[in-house]
XYZ file of C-alpha atoms in Angstrom:
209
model
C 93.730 115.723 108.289
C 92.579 117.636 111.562
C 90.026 115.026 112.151
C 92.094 112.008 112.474
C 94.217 114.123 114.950
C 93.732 112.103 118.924
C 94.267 114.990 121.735
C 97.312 116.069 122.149
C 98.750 115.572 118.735
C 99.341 118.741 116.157
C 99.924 119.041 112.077
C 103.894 119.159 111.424
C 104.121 121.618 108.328
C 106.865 121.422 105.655
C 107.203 125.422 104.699
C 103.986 126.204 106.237
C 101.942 123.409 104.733
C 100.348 120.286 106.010
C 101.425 117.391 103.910
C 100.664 113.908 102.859
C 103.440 111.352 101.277
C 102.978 108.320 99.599
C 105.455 106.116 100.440
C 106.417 102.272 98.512
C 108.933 100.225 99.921
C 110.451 96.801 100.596
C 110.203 95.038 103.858
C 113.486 92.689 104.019
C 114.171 89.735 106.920
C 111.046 91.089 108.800
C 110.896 90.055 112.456
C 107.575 90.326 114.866
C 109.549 90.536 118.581
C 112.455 88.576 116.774
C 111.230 86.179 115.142
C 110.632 85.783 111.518
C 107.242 84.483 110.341
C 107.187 82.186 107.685
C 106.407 83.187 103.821
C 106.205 87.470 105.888
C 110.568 87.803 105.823
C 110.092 89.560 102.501
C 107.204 91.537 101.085
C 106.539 95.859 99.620
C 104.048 97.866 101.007
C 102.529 101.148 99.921
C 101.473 103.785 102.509
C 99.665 106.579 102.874
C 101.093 109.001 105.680
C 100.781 112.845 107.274
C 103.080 114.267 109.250
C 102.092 115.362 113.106
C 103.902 116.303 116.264
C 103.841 115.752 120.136
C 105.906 118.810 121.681
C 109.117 118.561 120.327
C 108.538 114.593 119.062
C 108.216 114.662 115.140
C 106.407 111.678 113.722
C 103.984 110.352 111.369
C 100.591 109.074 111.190
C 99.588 106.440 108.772
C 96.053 107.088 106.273
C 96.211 103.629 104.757
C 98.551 100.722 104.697
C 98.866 98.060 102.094
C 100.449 95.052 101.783
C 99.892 91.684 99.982
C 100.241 89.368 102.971
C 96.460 89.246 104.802
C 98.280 87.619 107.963
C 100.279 90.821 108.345
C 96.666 92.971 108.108
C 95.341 90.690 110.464
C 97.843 91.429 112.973
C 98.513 94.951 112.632
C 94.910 95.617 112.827
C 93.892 93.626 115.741
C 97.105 94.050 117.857
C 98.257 97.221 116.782
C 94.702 98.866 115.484
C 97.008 100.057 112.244
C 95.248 101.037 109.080
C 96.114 97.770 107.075
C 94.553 96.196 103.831
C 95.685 93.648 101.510
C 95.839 93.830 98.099
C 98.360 92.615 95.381
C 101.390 94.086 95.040
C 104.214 93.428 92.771
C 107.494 95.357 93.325
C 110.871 95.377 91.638
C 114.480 97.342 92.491
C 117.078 97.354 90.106
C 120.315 98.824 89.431
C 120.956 100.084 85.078
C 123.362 102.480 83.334
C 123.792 104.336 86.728
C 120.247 104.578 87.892
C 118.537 102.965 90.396
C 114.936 101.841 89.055
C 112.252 100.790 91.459
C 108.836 99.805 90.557
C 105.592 98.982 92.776
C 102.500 97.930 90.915
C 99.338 97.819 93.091
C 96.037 95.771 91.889
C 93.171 97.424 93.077
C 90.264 97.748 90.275
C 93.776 98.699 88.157
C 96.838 98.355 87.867
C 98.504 101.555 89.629
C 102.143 102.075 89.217
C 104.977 104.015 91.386
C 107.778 103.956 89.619
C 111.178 106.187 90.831
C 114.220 106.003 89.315
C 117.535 108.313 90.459
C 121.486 108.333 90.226
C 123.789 106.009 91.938
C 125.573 106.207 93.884
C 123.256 107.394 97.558
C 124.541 110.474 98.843
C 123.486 112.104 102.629
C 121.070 115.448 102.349
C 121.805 118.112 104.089
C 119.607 118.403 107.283
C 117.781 121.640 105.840
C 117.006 119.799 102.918
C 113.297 118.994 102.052
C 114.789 115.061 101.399
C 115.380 115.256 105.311
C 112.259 116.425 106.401
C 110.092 113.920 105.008
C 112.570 111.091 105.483
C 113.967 111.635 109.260
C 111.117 111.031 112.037
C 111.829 109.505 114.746
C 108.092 108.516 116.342
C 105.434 106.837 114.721
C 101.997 107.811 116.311
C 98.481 106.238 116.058
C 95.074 105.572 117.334
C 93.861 103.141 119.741
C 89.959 101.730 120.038
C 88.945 104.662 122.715
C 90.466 107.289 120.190
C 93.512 108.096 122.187
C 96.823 108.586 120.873
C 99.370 105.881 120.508
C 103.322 106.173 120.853
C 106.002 103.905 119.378
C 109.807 105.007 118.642
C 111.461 103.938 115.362
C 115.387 103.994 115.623
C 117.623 103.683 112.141
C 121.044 105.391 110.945
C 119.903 108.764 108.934
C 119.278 107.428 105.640
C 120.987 108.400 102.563
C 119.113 109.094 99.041
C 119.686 108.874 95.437
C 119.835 111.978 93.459
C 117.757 113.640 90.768
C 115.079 110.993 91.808
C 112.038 111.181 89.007
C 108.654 109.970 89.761
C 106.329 108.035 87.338
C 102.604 107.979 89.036
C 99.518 106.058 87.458
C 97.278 105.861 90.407
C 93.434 106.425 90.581
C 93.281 108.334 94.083
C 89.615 108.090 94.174
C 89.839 104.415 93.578
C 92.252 103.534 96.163
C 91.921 106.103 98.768
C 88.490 107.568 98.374
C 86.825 110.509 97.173
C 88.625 113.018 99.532
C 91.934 112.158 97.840
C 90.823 112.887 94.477
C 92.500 116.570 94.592
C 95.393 114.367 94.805
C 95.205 113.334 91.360
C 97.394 114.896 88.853
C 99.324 117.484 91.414
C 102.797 117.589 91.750
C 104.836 116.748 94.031
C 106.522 118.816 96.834
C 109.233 116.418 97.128
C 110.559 112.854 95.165
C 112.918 111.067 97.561
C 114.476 107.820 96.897
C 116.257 106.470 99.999
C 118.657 104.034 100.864
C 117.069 102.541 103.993
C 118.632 100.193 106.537
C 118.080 98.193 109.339
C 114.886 99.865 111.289
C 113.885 98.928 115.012
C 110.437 99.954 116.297
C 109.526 100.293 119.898
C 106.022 100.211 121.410
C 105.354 102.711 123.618
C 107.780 105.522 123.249
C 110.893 102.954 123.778
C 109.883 100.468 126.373
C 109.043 96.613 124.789
């Protein structure tokens, strides 16, 4: 990870480690500036993230990003210089016998499958819990075209999660990510977190549009 770090950024460490998540979730009544873009309101995405810090600014940094809309790749990597591809996705959320089930299905010389399922109903973690940590971040940081660092703030309500969540993973790491994520494959987990989510805002440069 240290070599993707732009000046002035640092590892954040969970317990003394550096750590990557990989996150899947659904994008709902999307808006670019306020305005939602045709046949983009609606769409998953899988991620790839670390975790980094500025001072006292927690954030994350994004590996890979993929979604199954090329207009939203185009975009976030010409304006925005994100980490976007497009593959196929197919994602499903449902609610059965008390458990929420959610299921993202990525085709990329595949299938892979993230699957978590936990309790209902969502219940807030305690802000020394390891749900928090990964969850809560405030700042999202990146890289522009001359290697320096990039700022944006993302506001939400602290999100609440779903209990004894249980992860189902059938993903090639090699395949997807590249050879440097194959130590990836077949290690556990520090951490399964299903969350709630809500509405998110996202400001460029550390809060000012």
């Amino acid at each position: 990870l240290l070599p993707r770090l732009p000046a002035g950024l640092e590892l954040d460490r969970f317990e003394g480690r550096a750590c990557v998540s990989l996150v899947a979730f659904m994008f709902y009544d999307t808006r670019l500036r306020g305005v939602r873009i045709p046949g983009h309101v609606t769409f998953p995405e899988i991620n790839l993230r670390f975790y980094v810090r500025s001072g006292e600014r927690r954030g994350v940094m994004f590996i890979r990003e993929i979604v199954g809309r090329r207009a939203i790749s185009t975009v976030a990597r010409s304006v925005y210089n994100e980490p976007y591809i497009t593959r196929r996705l197919d994602a499903s959320v449902r609610e059965h016998d008390g458990r929420i089930e959610t299921a993202y299905t990525l085709h990329d010389q595949g299938p892979h499958f993230i699957g978590v399922n936990a309790k209902a109903p969502a219940v807030l973690p305690g802000e020394d819990s390891a749900e928090h940590w990964f969850k809560e971040h405030q700042w999202g940081f990146g890289v522009d075209r001359k290697g320096k660092a990039l700022t944006y703030e993302v506001r939400h309500p602290k999100w609440r999660v779903y209990p004894d969540a249980r992860l189902h993973l059938d993903l090639d790491w090699t395949r997807v990510y590249g050879p440097e994520w194959a130590m990836l494959q077949d290690r556990e987990p520090v951490s399964v977190v299903l969350a709630e989510g809500s509405k998110v805002e996202v400001f460029p440069k550390a809060g000012r549009s």
